[in-house]
Amino acid sequence: MNRRDVAELAGSTGLGAWTAFAVLAMTVVAGAGQPLWPDPGLLTWAVGHRPETMLALARGVTATGTGAVPYVLVALAGALAGRTVRQRLIAVAFCLACLGAGQALRYGVMELVHRPRPPQEAWTAHASGWAFPSGHSTTAALTAGLLIVALTLRAPRGGTALRVAVGCWGVMVGLTRVYLGVHWFTDVIGGWLFAAGWLGVCVCAAAHWLPGAFLTEPADAEPEDHVPQDPGREGRSRPA
């Protein structure tokens, strides 16, 4: 794909995600932060299905969606995206800036919406701050998106299983937030939409500003221009 195609695809995807996020955010604000129709039922189901093994697994998965792990993974995505040392350094810096700026923007939205979390008696993990959009869900989805973009750049016709695994990890981190009782399901949906919208902005910006070598395969070496030899002339003496 060329720059224009990448920018248009990322821009249209981001615009769609931002539109859906805006609708969901306005719905949450209009309801004064109260749970929306799927939220109570899913939380009730989660509270009623919590064997110790599943709780331990959920806590382990949810821990990968915050702290240093996402930043290490997006740095890896940047290292994968570049071909030369210079390209890798640029891509790593860009990916880290994308994640860091997305975190700051998401925090600002949380402060504006001021949505309360589910009742604390449902919690089985530590949580702080407002609920919408879910921070873990946003961070994991954005990290997974950057990794998938990097894998697609370097292996456009391969690595499908790895891309699917990365995407499943991003989804699972969000779902554990509901299972552990610290977020409503619509908080998680909001985090996914926010991440998709911000990823669209970042990829669109990268398509415009990063060197074109990130998006195109290096040209194969031109074959040398040899004059064909006549095998029948081998061994013959040159005429006088």
JSON list of N, CA, C and O in Angstrom, two decimals, residues 66-114:
[
{"chain": "A", "resi": 66, "resn": "THR", "atom": "N", "xyz": [-1.08, -2.63, 32.02]},
{"chain": "A", "resi": 66, "resn": "THR", "atom": "CA", "xyz": [-0.68, -1.36, 32.64]},
{"chain": "A", "resi": 66, "resn": "THR", "atom": "C", "xyz": [0.80, -1.43, 33.01]},
{"chain": "A", "resi": 66, "resn": "THR", "atom": "O", "xyz": [1.43, -2.48, 32.89]},
{"chain": "A", "resi": 67, "resn": "GLY", "atom": "N", "xyz": [1.35, -0.32, 33.47]},
{"chain": "A", "resi": 67, "resn": "GLY", "atom": "CA", "xyz": [2.74, -0.31, 33.90]},
{"chain": "A", "resi": 67, "resn": "GLY", "atom": "C", "xyz": [3.71, -0.34, 32.73]},
{"chain": "A", "resi": 67, "resn": "GLY", "atom": "O", "xyz": [3.47, 0.22, 31.67]},
{"chain": "A", "resi": 68, "resn": "ALA", "atom": "N", "xyz": [4.82, -1.04, 32.93]},
{"chain": "A", "resi": 68, "resn": "ALA", "atom": "CA", "xyz": [5.91, -1.05, 31.95]},
{"chain": "A", "resi": 68, "resn": "ALA", "atom": "C", "xyz": [5.64, -1.96, 30.76]},
{"chain": "A", "resi": 68, "resn": "ALA", "atom": "O", "xyz": [6.17, -1.72, 29.67]},
{"chain": "A", "resi": 69, "resn": "VAL", "atom": "N", "xyz": [4.80, -2.99, 30.94]},
{"chain": "A", "resi": 69, "resn": "VAL", "atom": "CA", "xyz": [4.63, -3.99, 29.89]},
{"chain": "A", "resi": 69, "resn": "VAL", "atom": "C", "xyz": [4.16, -3.37, 28.57]},
{"chain": "A", "resi": 69, "resn": "VAL", "atom": "O", "xyz": [4.76, -3.64, 27.51]},
{"chain": "A", "resi": 70, "resn": "PRO", "atom": "N", "xyz": [3.10, -2.54, 28.54]},
{"chain": "A", "resi": 70, "resn": "PRO", "atom": "CA", "xyz": [2.69, -1.96, 27.26]},
{"chain": "A", "resi": 70, "resn": "PRO", "atom": "C", "xyz": [3.79, -1.13, 26.59]},
{"chain": "A", "resi": 70, "resn": "PRO", "atom": "O", "xyz": [3.93, -1.16, 25.35]},
{"chain": "A", "resi": 71, "resn": "TYR", "atom": "N", "xyz": [4.57, -0.39, 27.38]},
{"chain": "A", "resi": 71, "resn": "TYR", "atom": "CA", "xyz": [5.62, 0.43, 26.79]},
{"chain": "A", "resi": 71, "resn": "TYR", "atom": "C", "xyz": [6.74, -0.43, 26.19]},
{"chain": "A", "resi": 71, "resn": "TYR", "atom": "O", "xyz": [7.30, -0.08, 25.14]},
{"chain": "A", "resi": 72, "resn": "VAL", "atom": "N", "xyz": [7.05, -1.55, 26.85]},
{"chain": "A", "resi": 72, "resn": "VAL", "atom": "CA", "xyz": [8.04, -2.47, 26.28]},
{"chain": "A", "resi": 72, "resn": "VAL", "atom": "C", "xyz": [7.52, -3.05, 24.97]},
{"chain": "A", "resi": 72, "resn": "VAL", "atom": "O", "xyz": [8.26, -3.16, 23.98]},
{"chain": "A", "resi": 73, "resn": "LEU", "atom": "N", "xyz": [6.24, -3.39, 24.94]},
{"chain": "A", "resi": 73, "resn": "LEU", "atom": "CA", "xyz": [5.66, -3.99, 23.73]},
{"chain": "A", "resi": 73, "resn": "LEU", "atom": "C", "xyz": [5.59, -3.01, 22.58]},
{"chain": "A", "resi": 73, "resn": "LEU", "atom": "O", "xyz": [5.85, -3.37, 21.42]},
{"chain": "A", "resi": 74, "resn": "VAL", "atom": "N", "xyz": [5.25, -1.74, 22.85]},
{"chain": "A", "resi": 74, "resn": "VAL", "atom": "CA", "xyz": [5.20, -0.78, 21.74]},
{"chain": "A", "resi": 74, "resn": "VAL", "atom": "C", "xyz": [6.61, -0.43, 21.26]},
{"chain": "A", "resi": 74, "resn": "VAL", "atom": "O", "xyz": [6.82, -0.13, 20.07]},
{"chain": "A", "resi": 75, "resn": "ALA", "atom": "N", "xyz": [7.59, -0.46, 22.17]},
{"chain": "A", "resi": 75, "resn": "ALA", "atom": "CA", "xyz": [8.97, -0.28, 21.73]},
{"chain": "A", "resi": 75, "resn": "ALA", "atom": "C", "xyz": [9.38, -1.43, 20.81]},
{"chain": "A", "resi": 75, "resn": "ALA", "atom": "O", "xyz": [10.07, -1.22, 19.79]},
{"chain": "A", "resi": 76, "resn": "LEU", "atom": "N", "xyz": [8.95, -2.65, 21.14]},
{"chain": "A", "resi": 76, "resn": "LEU", "atom": "CA", "xyz": [9.19, -3.80, 20.27]},
{"chain": "A", "resi": 76, "resn": "LEU", "atom": "C", "xyz": [8.52, -3.61, 18.92]},
{"chain": "A", "resi": 76, "resn": "LEU", "atom": "O", "xyz": [9.08, -3.93, 17.87]},
{"chain": "A", "resi": 77, "resn": "ALA", "atom": "N", "xyz": [7.30, -3.06, 18.94]},
{"chain": "A", "resi": 77, "resn": "ALA", "atom": "CA", "xyz": [6.59, -2.80, 17.68]},
{"chain": "A", "resi": 77, "resn": "ALA", "atom": "C", "xyz": [7.39, -1.83, 16.81]},
{"chain": "A", "resi": 77, "resn": "ALA", "atom": "O", "xyz": [7.51, -2.03, 15.60]},
{"chain": "A", "resi": 78, "resn": "GLY", "atom": "N", "xyz": [7.93, -0.79, 17.42]},
{"chain": "A", "resi": 78, "resn": "GLY", "atom": "CA", "xyz": [8.74, 0.15, 16.66]},
{"chain": "A", "resi": 78, "resn": "GLY", "atom": "C", "xyz": [9.99, -0.51, 16.09]},
{"chain": "A", "resi": 78, "resn": "GLY", "atom": "O", "xyz": [10.37, -0.25, 14.94]},
{"chain": "A", "resi": 79, "resn": "ALA", "atom": "N", "xyz": [10.63, -1.36, 16.89]},
{"chain": "A", "resi": 79, "resn": "ALA", "atom": "CA", "xyz": [11.83, -2.05, 16.42]},
{"chain": "A", "resi": 79, "resn": "ALA", "atom": "C", "xyz": [11.50, -2.98, 15.25]},
{"chain": "A", "resi": 79, "resn": "ALA", "atom": "O", "xyz": [12.31, -3.14, 14.33]},
{"chain": "A", "resi": 80, "resn": "LEU", "atom": "N", "xyz": [10.32, -3.57, 15.27]},
{"chain": "A", "resi": 80, "resn": "LEU", "atom": "CA", "xyz": [9.91, -4.43, 14.17]},
{"chain": "A", "resi": 80, "resn": "LEU", "atom": "C", "xyz": [9.58, -3.64, 12.91]},
{"chain": "A", "resi": 80, "resn": "LEU", "atom": "O", "xyz": [9.82, -4.10, 11.80]},
{"chain": "A", "resi": 81, "resn": "ALA", "atom": "N", "xyz": [9.04, -2.44, 13.10]},
{"chain": "A", "resi": 81, "resn": "ALA", "atom": "CA", "xyz": [8.56, -1.66, 11.95]},
{"chain": "A", "resi": 81, "resn": "ALA", "atom": "C", "xyz": [9.70, -1.14, 11.09]},
{"chain": "A", "resi": 81, "resn": "ALA", "atom": "O", "xyz": [9.54, -0.99, 9.88]},
{"chain": "A", "resi": 82, "resn": "GLY", "atom": "N", "xyz": [10.84, -0.85, 11.70]},
{"chain": "A", "resi": 82, "resn": "GLY", "atom": "CA", "xyz": [11.96, -0.29, 10.93]},
{"chain": "A", "resi": 82, "resn": "GLY", "atom": "C", "xyz": [12.84, -1.37, 10.33]},
{"chain": "A", "resi": 82, "resn": "GLY", "atom": "O", "xyz": [12.91, -2.49, 10.84]},
{"chain": "A", "resi": 83, "resn": "ARG", "atom": "N", "xyz": [13.56, -1.00, 9.25]},
{"chain": "A", "resi": 83, "resn": "ARG", "atom": "CA", "xyz": [14.51, -1.92, 8.63]},
{"chain": "A", "resi": 83, "resn": "ARG", "atom": "C", "xyz": [15.96, -1.59, 8.99]},
{"chain": "A", "resi": 83, "resn": "ARG", "atom": "O", "xyz": [16.78, -2.47, 9.12]},
{"chain": "A", "resi": 84, "resn": "THR", "atom": "N", "xyz": [16.24, -0.30, 9.11]},
{"chain": "A", "resi": 84, "resn": "THR", "atom": "CA", "xyz": [17.59, 0.12, 9.47]},
{"chain": "A", "resi": 84, "resn": "THR", "atom": "C", "xyz": [17.59, 0.60, 10.92]},
{"chain": "A", "resi": 84, "resn": "THR", "atom": "O", "xyz": [16.53, 0.79, 11.53]},
{"chain": "A", "resi": 85, "resn": "VAL", "atom": "N", "xyz": [18.79, 0.82, 11.47]},
{"chain": "A", "resi": 85, "resn": "VAL", "atom": "CA", "xyz": [18.89, 1.29, 12.85]},
{"chain": "A", "resi": 85, "resn": "VAL", "atom": "C", "xyz": [18.18, 2.64, 12.99]},
{"chain": "A", "resi": 85, "resn": "VAL", "atom": "O", "xyz": [17.44, 2.87, 13.95]},
{"chain": "A", "resi": 86, "resn": "ARG", "atom": "N", "xyz": [18.39, 3.54, 12.04]},
{"chain": "A", "resi": 86, "resn": "ARG", "atom": "CA", "xyz": [17.75, 4.86, 12.10]},
{"chain": "A", "resi": 86, "resn": "ARG", "atom": "C", "xyz": [16.24, 4.75, 12.05]},
{"chain": "A", "resi": 86, "resn": "ARG", "atom": "O", "xyz": [15.51, 5.39, 12.80]},
{"chain": "A", "resi": 87, "resn": "GLN", "atom": "N", "xyz": [15.73, 3.91, 11.14]},
{"chain": "A", "resi": 87, "resn": "GLN", "atom": "CA", "xyz": [14.28, 3.71, 11.05]},
{"chain": "A", "resi": 87, "resn": "GLN", "atom": "C", "xyz": [13.72, 3.14, 12.33]},
{"chain": "A", "resi": 87, "resn": "GLN", "atom": "O", "xyz": [12.64, 3.54, 12.79]},
{"chain": "A", "resi": 88, "resn": "ARG", "atom": "N", "xyz": [14.43, 2.21, 12.93]},
{"chain": "A", "resi": 88, "resn": "ARG", "atom": "CA", "xyz": [13.94, 1.59, 14.17]},
{"chain": "A", "resi": 88, "resn": "ARG", "atom": "C", "xyz": [13.88, 2.61, 15.30]},
{"chain": "A", "resi": 88, "resn": "ARG", "atom": "O", "xyz": [12.92, 2.62, 16.08]},
{"chain": "A", "resi": 89, "resn": "LEU", "atom": "N", "xyz": [14.89, 3.46, 15.41]},
{"chain": "A", "resi": 89, "resn": "LEU", "atom": "CA", "xyz": [14.87, 4.48, 16.45]},
{"chain": "A", "resi": 89, "resn": "LEU", "atom": "C", "xyz": [13.71, 5.45, 16.25]},
{"chain": "A", "resi": 89, "resn": "LEU", "atom": "O", "xyz": [13.02, 5.82, 17.21]},
{"chain": "A", "resi": 90, "resn": "ILE", "atom": "N", "xyz": [13.48, 5.85, 15.01]},
{"chain": "A", "resi": 90, "resn": "ILE", "atom": "CA", "xyz": [12.36, 6.75, 14.72]},
{"chain": "A", "resi": 90, "resn": "ILE", "atom": "C", "xyz": [11.04, 6.07, 15.06]},
{"chain": "A", "resi": 90, "resn": "ILE", "atom": "O", "xyz": [10.15, 6.66, 15.68]},
{"chain": "A", "resi": 91, "resn": "ALA", "atom": "N", "xyz": [10.89, 4.80, 14.64]},
{"chain": "A", "resi": 91, "resn": "ALA", "atom": "CA", "xyz": [9.64, 4.09, 14.88]},
{"chain": "A", "resi": 91, "resn": "ALA", "atom": "C", "xyz": [9.39, 3.84, 16.36]},
{"chain": "A", "resi": 91, "resn": "ALA", "atom": "O", "xyz": [8.26, 3.94, 16.84]},
{"chain": "A", "resi": 92, "resn": "VAL", "atom": "N", "xyz": [10.44, 3.50, 17.11]},
{"chain": "A", "resi": 92, "resn": "VAL", "atom": "CA", "xyz": [10.29, 3.29, 18.55]},
{"chain": "A", "resi": 92, "resn": "VAL", "atom": "C", "xyz": [9.84, 4.58, 19.22]},
{"chain": "A", "resi": 92, "resn": "VAL", "atom": "O", "xyz": [8.90, 4.59, 20.05]},
{"chain": "A", "resi": 93, "resn": "ALA", "atom": "N", "xyz": [10.47, 5.70, 18.87]},
{"chain": "A", "resi": 93, "resn": "ALA", "atom": "CA", "xyz": [10.08, 6.99, 19.45]},
{"chain": "A", "resi": 93, "resn": "ALA", "atom": "C", "xyz": [8.64, 7.33, 19.09]},
{"chain": "A", "resi": 93, "resn": "ALA", "atom": "O", "xyz": [7.87, 7.81, 19.93]},
{"chain": "A", "resi": 94, "resn": "PHE", "atom": "N", "xyz": [8.26, 7.06, 17.86]},
{"chain": "A", "resi": 94, "resn": "PHE", "atom": "CA", "xyz": [6.89, 7.37, 17.42]},
{"chain": "A", "resi": 94, "resn": "PHE", "atom": "C", "xyz": [5.88, 6.52, 18.18]},
{"chain": "A", "resi": 94, "resn": "PHE", "atom": "O", "xyz": [4.84, 7.02, 18.63]},
{"chain": "A", "resi": 95, "resn": "CYS", "atom": "N", "xyz": [6.14, 5.21, 18.32]},
{"chain": "A", "resi": 95, "resn": "CYS", "atom": "CA", "xyz": [5.21, 4.32, 19.02]},
{"chain": "A", "resi": 95, "resn": "CYS", "atom": "C", "xyz": [5.07, 4.71, 20.49]},
{"chain": "A", "resi": 95, "resn": "CYS", "atom": "O", "xyz": [3.96, 4.71, 21.04]},
{"chain": "A", "resi": 96, "resn": "LEU", "atom": "N", "xyz": [6.19, 5.02, 21.13]},
{"chain": "A", "resi": 96, "resn": "LEU", "atom": "CA", "xyz": [6.14, 5.43, 22.53]},
{"chain": "A", "resi": 96, "resn": "LEU", "atom": "C", "xyz": [5.36, 6.74, 22.69]},
{"chain": "A", "resi": 96, "resn": "LEU", "atom": "O", "xyz": [4.58, 6.91, 23.63]},
{"chain": "A", "resi": 97, "resn": "ALA", "atom": "N", "xyz": [5.57, 7.67, 21.76]},
{"chain": "A", "resi": 97, "resn": "ALA", "atom": "CA", "xyz": [4.84, 8.94, 21.81]},
{"chain": "A", "resi": 97, "resn": "ALA", "atom": "C", "xyz": [3.35, 8.71, 21.58]},
{"chain": "A", "resi": 97, "resn": "ALA", "atom": "O", "xyz": [2.50, 9.34, 22.23]},
{"chain": "A", "resi": 98, "resn": "CYS", "atom": "N", "xyz": [3.02, 7.80, 20.67]},
{"chain": "A", "resi": 98, "resn": "CYS", "atom": "CA", "xyz": [1.61, 7.48, 20.40]},
{"chain": "A", "resi": 98, "resn": "CYS", "atom": "C", "xyz": [0.93, 6.94, 21.66]},
{"chain": "A", "resi": 98, "resn": "CYS", "atom": "O", "xyz": [-0.16, 7.38, 22.03]},
{"chain": "A", "resi": 99, "resn": "LEU", "atom": "N", "xyz": [1.59, 6.00, 22.34]},
{"chain": "A", "resi": 99, "resn": "LEU", "atom": "CA", "xyz": [1.01, 5.43, 23.55]},
{"chain": "A", "resi": 99, "resn": "LEU", "atom": "C", "xyz": [0.94, 6.46, 24.68]},
{"chain": "A", "resi": 99, "resn": "LEU", "atom": "O", "xyz": [-0.07, 6.59, 25.36]},
{"chain": "A", "resi": 100, "resn": "GLY", "atom": "N", "xyz": [2.02, 7.20, 24.87]},
{"chain": "A", "resi": 100, "resn": "GLY", "atom": "CA", "xyz": [2.05, 8.18, 25.95]},
{"chain": "A", "resi": 100, "resn": "GLY", "atom": "C", "xyz": [1.02, 9.29, 25.76]},
{"chain": "A", "resi": 100, "resn": "GLY", "atom": "O", "xyz": [0.30, 9.66, 26.70]},
{"chain": "A", "resi": 101, "resn": "ALA", "atom": "N", "xyz": [0.92, 9.82, 24.55]},
{"chain": "A", "resi": 101, "resn": "ALA", "atom": "CA", "xyz": [-0.06, 10.87, 24.27]},
{"chain": "A", "resi": 101, "resn": "ALA", "atom": "C", "xyz": [-1.49, 10.33, 24.38]},
{"chain": "A", "resi": 101, "resn": "ALA", "atom": "O", "xyz": [-2.40, 11.01, 24.87]},
{"chain": "A", "resi": 102, "resn": "GLY", "atom": "N", "xyz": [-1.69, 9.08, 23.94]},
{"chain": "A", "resi": 102, "resn": "GLY", "atom": "CA", "xyz": [-3.02, 8.48, 24.08]},
{"chain": "A", "resi": 102, "resn": "GLY", "atom": "C", "xyz": [-3.41, 8.32, 25.54]},
{"chain": "A", "resi": 102, "resn": "GLY", "atom": "O", "xyz": [-4.58, 8.55, 25.90]},
{"chain": "A", "resi": 103, "resn": "GLN", "atom": "N", "xyz": [-2.44, 7.95, 26.37]},
{"chain": "A", "resi": 103, "resn": "GLN", "atom": "CA", "xyz": [-2.72, 7.82, 27.81]},
{"chain": "A", "resi": 103, "resn": "GLN", "atom": "C", "xyz": [-3.13, 9.17, 28.40]},
{"chain": "A", "resi": 103, "resn": "GLN", "atom": "O", "xyz": [-4.08, 9.26, 29.19]},
{"chain": "A", "resi": 104, "resn": "ALA", "atom": "N", "xyz": [-2.41, 10.23, 28.04]},
{"chain": "A", "resi": 104, "resn": "ALA", "atom": "CA", "xyz": [-2.72, 11.55, 28.57]},
{"chain": "A", "resi": 104, "resn": "ALA", "atom": "C", "xyz": [-4.10, 12.02, 28.11]},
{"chain": "A", "resi": 104, "resn": "ALA", "atom": "O", "xyz": [-4.88, 12.57, 28.90]},
{"chain": "A", "resi": 105, "resn": "LEU", "atom": "N", "xyz": [-4.40, 11.80, 26.83]},
{"chain": "A", "resi": 105, "resn": "LEU", "atom": "CA", "xyz": [-5.70, 12.22, 26.31]},
{"chain": "A", "resi": 105, "resn": "LEU", "atom": "C", "xyz": [-6.84, 11.44, 26.96]},
{"chain": "A", "resi": 105, "resn": "LEU", "atom": "O", "xyz": [-7.88, 12.00, 27.32]},
{"chain": "A", "resi": 106, "resn": "ARG", "atom": "N", "xyz": [-6.62, 10.14, 27.13]},
{"chain": "A", "resi": 106, "resn": "ARG", "atom": "CA", "xyz": [-7.64, 9.31, 27.78]},
{"chain": "A", "resi": 106, "resn": "ARG", "atom": "C", "xyz": [-7.89, 9.74, 29.21]},
{"chain": "A", "resi": 106, "resn": "ARG", "atom": "O", "xyz": [-9.03, 9.79, 29.68]},
{"chain": "A", "resi": 107, "resn": "TYR", "atom": "N", "xyz": [-6.83, 10.08, 29.92]},
{"chain": "A", "resi": 107, "resn": "TYR", "atom": "CA", "xyz": [-6.99, 10.55, 31.29]},
{"chain": "A", "resi": 107, "resn": "TYR", "atom": "C", "xyz": [-7.82, 11.82, 31.34]},
{"chain": "A", "resi": 107, "resn": "TYR", "atom": "O", "xyz": [-8.68, 11.99, 32.21]},
{"chain": "A", "resi": 108, "resn": "GLY", "atom": "N", "xyz": [-7.59, 12.72, 30.38]},
{"chain": "A", "resi": 108, "resn": "GLY", "atom": "CA", "xyz": [-8.38, 13.94, 30.33]},
{"chain": "A", "resi": 108, "resn": "GLY", "atom": "C", "xyz": [-9.86, 13.65, 30.10]},
{"chain": "A", "resi": 108, "resn": "GLY", "atom": "O", "xyz": [-10.73, 14.28, 30.71]},
{"chain": "A", "resi": 109, "resn": "VAL", "atom": "N", "xyz": [-10.16, 12.69, 29.22]},
{"chain": "A", "resi": 109, "resn": "VAL", "atom": "CA", "xyz": [-11.55, 12.32, 28.97]},
{"chain": "A", "resi": 109, "resn": "VAL", "atom": "C", "xyz": [-12.19, 11.73, 30.21]},
{"chain": "A", "resi": 109, "resn": "VAL", "atom": "O", "xyz": [-13.35, 12.02, 30.55]},
{"chain": "A", "resi": 110, "resn": "MET", "atom": "N", "xyz": [-11.45, 10.88, 30.94]},
{"chain": "A", "resi": 110, "resn": "MET", "atom": "CA", "xyz": [-11.98, 10.30, 32.18]},
{"chain": "A", "resi": 110, "resn": "MET", "atom": "C", "xyz": [-12.37, 11.40, 33.17]},
{"chain": "A", "resi": 110, "resn": "MET", "atom": "O", "xyz": [-13.42, 11.32, 33.82]},
{"chain": "A", "resi": 111, "resn": "GLU", "atom": "N", "xyz": [-11.53, 12.42, 33.28]},
{"chain": "A", "resi": 111, "resn": "GLU", "atom": "CA", "xyz": [-11.83, 13.51, 34.21]},
{"chain": "A", "resi": 111, "resn": "GLU", "atom": "C", "xyz": [-13.05, 14.30, 33.77]},
{"chain": "A", "resi": 111, "resn": "GLU", "atom": "O", "xyz": [-13.82, 14.79, 34.60]},
{"chain": "A", "resi": 112, "resn": "LEU", "atom": "N", "xyz": [-13.26, 14.42, 32.48]},
{"chain": "A", "resi": 112, "resn": "LEU", "atom": "CA", "xyz": [-14.41, 15.16, 31.98]},
{"chain": "A", "resi": 112, "resn": "LEU", "atom": "C", "xyz": [-15.72, 14.39, 32.18]},
{"chain": "A", "resi": 112, "resn": "LEU", "atom": "O", "xyz": [-16.73, 14.96, 32.57]},
{"chain": "A", "resi": 113, "resn": "VAL", "atom": "N", "xyz": [-15.68, 13.09, 31.92]},
{"chain": "A", "resi": 113, "resn": "VAL", "atom": "CA", "xyz": [-16.91, 12.28, 32.00]},
{"chain": "A", "resi": 113, "resn": "VAL", "atom": "C", "xyz": [-17.30, 12.00, 33.45]},
{"chain": "A", "resi": 113, "resn": "VAL", "atom": "O", "xyz": [-18.48, 11.98, 33.80]},
{"chain": "A", "resi": 114, "resn": "HIS", "atom": "N", "xyz": [-16.31, 11.75, 34.32]},
{"chain": "A", "resi": 114, "resn": "HIS", "atom": "CA", "xyz": [-16.57, 11.54, 35.76]},
{"chain": "A", "resi": 114, "resn": "HIS", "atom": "C", "xyz": [-17.55, 10.39, 36.01]},
{"chain": "A", "resi": 114, "resn": "HIS", "atom": "O", "xyz": [-18.47, 10.50, 36.82]}
]
